[in-house]
mmCIF file of C-alpha atoms in Angstrom:
data_model
loop_
_atom_site.group_PDB
_atom_site.id
_atom_site.type_symbol
_atom_site.label_atom_id
_atom_site.label_comp_id
_atom_site.label_asym_id
_atom_site.label_seq_id
_atom_site.Cartn_x
_atom_site.Cartn_y
_atom_site.Cartn_z
ATOM 1 C CA MET D 1 30.612 81.359 -61.557
ATOM 2 C CA SER D 2 30.375 84.751 -61.938
ATOM 3 C CA VAL D 3 28.454 87.868 -60.057
ATOM 4 C CA ASN D 4 25.721 86.951 -62.366
ATOM 5 C CA THR D 5 25.215 83.313 -61.544
ATOM 6 C CA THR D 6 21.350 81.977 -61.588
ATOM 7 C CA GLY D 7 20.241 78.844 -59.693
ATOM 8 C CA GLN D 8 19.197 77.667 -62.661
ATOM 9 C CA ASP D 9 22.690 77.745 -63.587
ATOM 10 C CA TYR D 10 23.567 75.890 -59.983
ATOM 11 C CA LEU D 11 21.260 73.609 -60.845
ATOM 12 C CA SER D 12 22.973 72.855 -64.453
ATOM 13 C CA MET D 13 26.065 72.152 -62.761
ATOM 14 C CA ALA D 14 24.759 70.064 -60.116
ATOM 15 C CA ILE D 15 22.971 68.022 -63.558
ATOM 16 C CA GLU D 16 26.274 68.205 -65.590
ATOM 17 C CA ILE D 17 28.309 66.772 -62.583
ATOM 18 C CA ALA D 18 25.660 64.401 -62.132
ATOM 19 C CA THR D 19 25.853 63.227 -65.632
ATOM 20 C CA GLN D 20 29.748 62.821 -65.502
ATOM 21 C CA ASN D 21 29.541 60.780 -62.411
ATOM 22 C CA VAL D 22 27.378 58.047 -64.287
ATOM 23 C CA HIS D 23 30.713 57.460 -66.165
ATOM 24 C CA ASN D 24 32.927 57.439 -63.510
ATOM 25 C CA ALA D 25 31.326 54.703 -61.552
ATOM 26 C CA GLY D 26 29.277 56.840 -59.426
ATOM 27 C CA GLY D 27 25.005 56.966 -59.091
ATOM 28 C CA PRO D 28 23.252 59.488 -61.013
ATOM 29 C CA PHE D 29 23.379 62.383 -58.370
ATOM 30 C CA GLY D 30 25.236 65.521 -58.175
ATOM 31 C CA ALA D 31 25.215 68.568 -55.399
ATOM 32 C CA ILE D 32 26.854 71.619 -55.176
ATOM 33 C CA VAL D 33 27.093 74.088 -52.089
ATOM 34 C CA VAL D 34 26.906 77.595 -52.897
ATOM 35 C CA THR D 35 27.824 80.396 -49.828
ATOM 36 C CA PRO D 36 26.531 83.360 -49.517
ATOM 37 C CA ASP D 37 29.938 85.032 -50.910
ATOM 38 C CA GLY D 38 29.768 82.462 -54.351
ATOM 39 C CA GLN D 39 32.264 79.707 -53.165
ATOM 40 C CA VAL D 40 30.668 76.196 -54.496
ATOM 41 C CA PHE D 41 31.746 72.678 -53.114
ATOM 42 C CA GLU D 42 30.548 69.964 -55.029
ATOM 43 C CA GLY D 43 29.337 66.480 -54.015
ATOM 44 C CA VAL D 44 28.681 63.400 -56.392
ATOM 45 C CA ASN D 45 27.126 60.145 -55.478
ATOM 46 C CA ARG D 46 29.856 57.687 -54.470
ATOM 47 C CA VAL D 47 27.469 54.981 -52.761
ATOM 48 C CA THR D 48 28.139 51.866 -55.006
ATOM 49 C CA ALA D 49 31.834 53.764 -55.808
ATOM 50 C CA SER D 50 33.001 53.767 -51.969
ATOM 51 C CA ASN D 51 30.575 51.102 -50.472
ATOM 52 C CA ASP D 52 29.164 53.713 -48.274
ATOM 53 C CA PRO D 53 25.506 54.300 -47.880
ATOM 54 C CA SER D 54 25.639 57.321 -46.683
ATOM 55 C CA ALA D 55 27.618 58.759 -49.646
ATOM 56 C CA HIS D 56 24.683 60.501 -51.398
ATOM 57 C CA ALA D 57 25.691 63.529 -53.287
ATOM 58 C CA GLU D 58 23.926 65.985 -50.884
ATOM 59 C CA VAL D 59 26.026 64.889 -48.392
ATOM 60 C CA VAL D 60 29.430 64.849 -49.752
ATOM 61 C CA ALA D 61 28.706 68.372 -51.024
ATOM 62 C CA ILE D 62 28.087 69.418 -47.446
ATOM 63 C CA ARG D 63 31.044 67.185 -45.716
ATOM 64 C CA THR D 64 33.219 68.953 -48.309
ATOM 65 C CA ALA D 65 32.068 72.585 -47.862
ATOM 66 C CA ALA D 66 32.457 71.902 -43.862
ATOM 67 C CA ALA D 67 35.262 70.701 -44.000
ATOM 68 C CA ALA D 68 36.794 73.478 -46.420
ATOM 69 C CA LEU D 69 35.305 75.922 -44.310
ATOM 70 C CA GLU D 70 36.152 74.372 -41.057
ATOM 71 C CA ASN D 71 32.403 74.999 -39.743
ATOM 72 C CA PHE D 72 29.801 72.650 -39.404
ATOM 73 C CA ASP D 73 26.987 75.883 -39.716
ATOM 74 C CA LEU D 74 25.941 76.490 -43.104
ATOM 75 C CA SER D 75 24.009 79.394 -42.484
ATOM 76 C CA GLY D 76 23.363 81.495 -45.691
ATOM 77 C CA CYS D 77 24.627 78.289 -47.879
ATOM 78 C CA VAL D 78 22.227 76.877 -50.756
ATOM 79 C CA LEU D 79 22.620 73.278 -51.456
ATOM 80 C CA TYR D 80 21.383 72.636 -55.383
ATOM 81 C CA THR D 81 20.661 69.237 -56.454
ATOM 82 C CA SER D 82 20.063 67.312 -59.133
ATOM 83 C CA CYS D 83 17.825 65.299 -57.709
ATOM 84 C CA GLU D 84 15.058 65.891 -54.806
ATOM 85 C CA PRO D 85 17.263 64.845 -51.614
ATOM 86 C CA CYS D 86 15.995 61.612 -49.863
ATOM 87 C CA PRO D 87 15.069 62.023 -45.949
ATOM 88 C CA MET D 88 19.126 61.475 -45.106
ATOM 89 C CA CYS D 89 19.914 64.121 -46.996
ATOM 90 C CA LEU D 90 17.316 66.539 -45.931
ATOM 91 C CA ALA D 91 17.763 65.926 -42.216
ATOM 92 C CA THR D 92 21.940 66.294 -43.354
ATOM 93 C CA SER D 93 20.679 69.229 -44.987
ATOM 94 C CA LEU D 94 18.818 70.245 -41.505
ATOM 95 C CA TRP D 95 22.045 69.685 -39.566
ATOM 96 C CA ALA D 96 24.427 71.408 -41.688
ATOM 97 C CA ARG D 97 21.693 74.716 -41.205
ATOM 98 C CA ILE D 98 21.449 74.550 -44.965
ATOM 99 C CA SER D 99 19.315 77.698 -45.597
ATOM 100 C CA LYS D 100 17.324 76.800 -48.799
ATOM 101 C CA VAL D 101 17.312 73.731 -51.027
ATOM 102 C CA CYS D 102 16.793 73.484 -54.690
ATOM 103 C CA TYR D 103 16.713 70.488 -56.795
ATOM 104 C CA ALA D 104 15.734 69.524 -60.055
ATOM 105 C CA ALA D 105 14.429 65.966 -60.832
ATOM 106 C CA ASP D 106 12.111 64.756 -58.170
ATOM 107 C CA ARG D 107 11.579 61.833 -56.359
ATOM 108 C CA HIS D 108 9.072 60.386 -58.965
ATOM 109 C CA ASP D 109 11.698 60.968 -61.755
ATOM 110 C CA ALA D 110 14.099 58.730 -59.907
ATOM 111 C CA ALA D 111 11.660 55.958 -59.226
ATOM 112 C CA LYS D 112 11.322 55.405 -62.809
ATOM 113 C CA ALA D 113 15.330 55.036 -63.000
ATOM 114 C CA GLY D 114 15.218 52.437 -60.503
ATOM 115 C CA PHE D 115 15.741 54.662 -57.259
ATOM 116 C CA ASP D 116 12.905 54.108 -55.081
ATOM 117 C CA ASP D 117 12.842 55.998 -51.852
ATOM 118 C CA ALA D 118 9.489 56.395 -51.490
ATOM 119 C CA VAL D 119 9.200 53.843 -48.709
ATOM 120 C CA PHE D 120 11.690 55.901 -46.836
ATOM 121 C CA TYR D 121 9.908 58.886 -47.338
ATOM 122 C CA GLU D 122 6.873 56.818 -45.863
ATOM 123 C CA TYR D 123 8.933 55.808 -42.979
ATOM 124 C CA PHE D 124 8.738 59.170 -41.606
ATOM 125 C CA GLU D 125 5.132 60.451 -42.087
ATOM 126 C CA ALA D 126 3.085 60.138 -38.960
ATOM 127 C CA ASP D 127 0.508 57.862 -39.742
ATOM 128 C CA SER D 128 2.832 55.243 -41.684
ATOM 129 C CA ASP D 129 2.371 51.637 -40.254
ATOM 130 C CA ARG D 130 5.544 50.854 -43.041
ATOM 131 C CA ALA D 131 8.039 50.318 -40.605
ATOM 132 C CA LEU D 132 10.978 48.783 -42.012
ATOM 133 C CA MET D 133 13.055 48.027 -39.273
ATOM 134 C CA PRO D 134 12.033 48.085 -35.914
ATOM 135 C CA VAL D 135 13.455 50.899 -33.750
ATOM 136 C CA GLN D 136 12.502 50.469 -30.043
ATOM 137 C CA HIS D 137 12.840 52.885 -27.006
ATOM 138 C CA PHE D 138 13.884 50.608 -24.031
ATOM 139 C CA ASP D 139 12.052 53.005 -21.045
ATOM 140 C CA ASN D 140 13.737 51.980 -17.873
ATOM 141 C CA ASP D 141 14.274 53.674 -14.345
ATOM 142 C CA ALA D 142 17.711 54.046 -14.096
ATOM 143 C CA VAL D 143 18.834 57.276 -15.052
ATOM 144 C CA GLU D 144 22.385 55.177 -16.528
ATOM 145 C CA HIS D 145 20.927 56.710 -19.713
ATOM 146 C CA LEU D 146 21.505 60.213 -18.969
ATOM 147 C CA LYS D 147 25.315 59.578 -18.339
ATOM 148 C CA PRO D 148 26.556 60.802 -21.599
ATOM 149 C CA PHE D 149 23.951 64.327 -21.428
ATOM 150 C CA GLU D 150 25.420 65.045 -18.530
ATOM 151 C CA ALA D 151 29.107 64.823 -18.957
ATOM 152 C CA TRP D 152 28.462 66.806 -21.882
ATOM 153 C CA ASP D 153 26.601 69.120 -19.880
ATOM 154 C CA ALA D 154 29.630 69.329 -17.592
ATOM 155 C CA LEU D 155 32.086 69.947 -20.421
ATOM 156 C CA GLU D 156 33.381 73.331 -20.209
ATOM 157 C CA THR D 157 35.177 73.149 -23.409
ATOM 158 C CA ARG D 158 31.889 71.712 -25.349
ATOM 159 C CA THR D 159 31.452 73.496 -28.695
ATOM 160 C CA ASP D 160 27.031 73.483 -28.827
ATOM 161 C CA TYR D 161 25.288 72.846 -32.000
#
């Protein structure tokens, strides 16, 4: 892409790779990470192709960018995706420090095509009573549960993130 590439151009790229992926045993989702200096890293949905439930296009693009850039911190990068990111992809974007997310189709468009993630979004709403899976905190008085954090705290060679 040239210096004059717009956000719409990047969204079109994400839509195009998503469409191509449909014909390559993948899902209809594509994403690209664009660095501040214009490098582009692609990702497409490979959930069913690789039997990896985390292989959403956004996650794949972020993994590709982080590996190529040799940095888990993608501050300044923009994620362009063919469809509104699910909660997992949004969380991955936050962990990667992506500066901005732009998407084309929304979750309702995806639902019409059979990809209904509404229940996942609801799971994270504060007043939701739609827990899909029990998540239980074992509260005990023992300090054993702090051992990993104490080890991390004491590690002089750690890489903070």
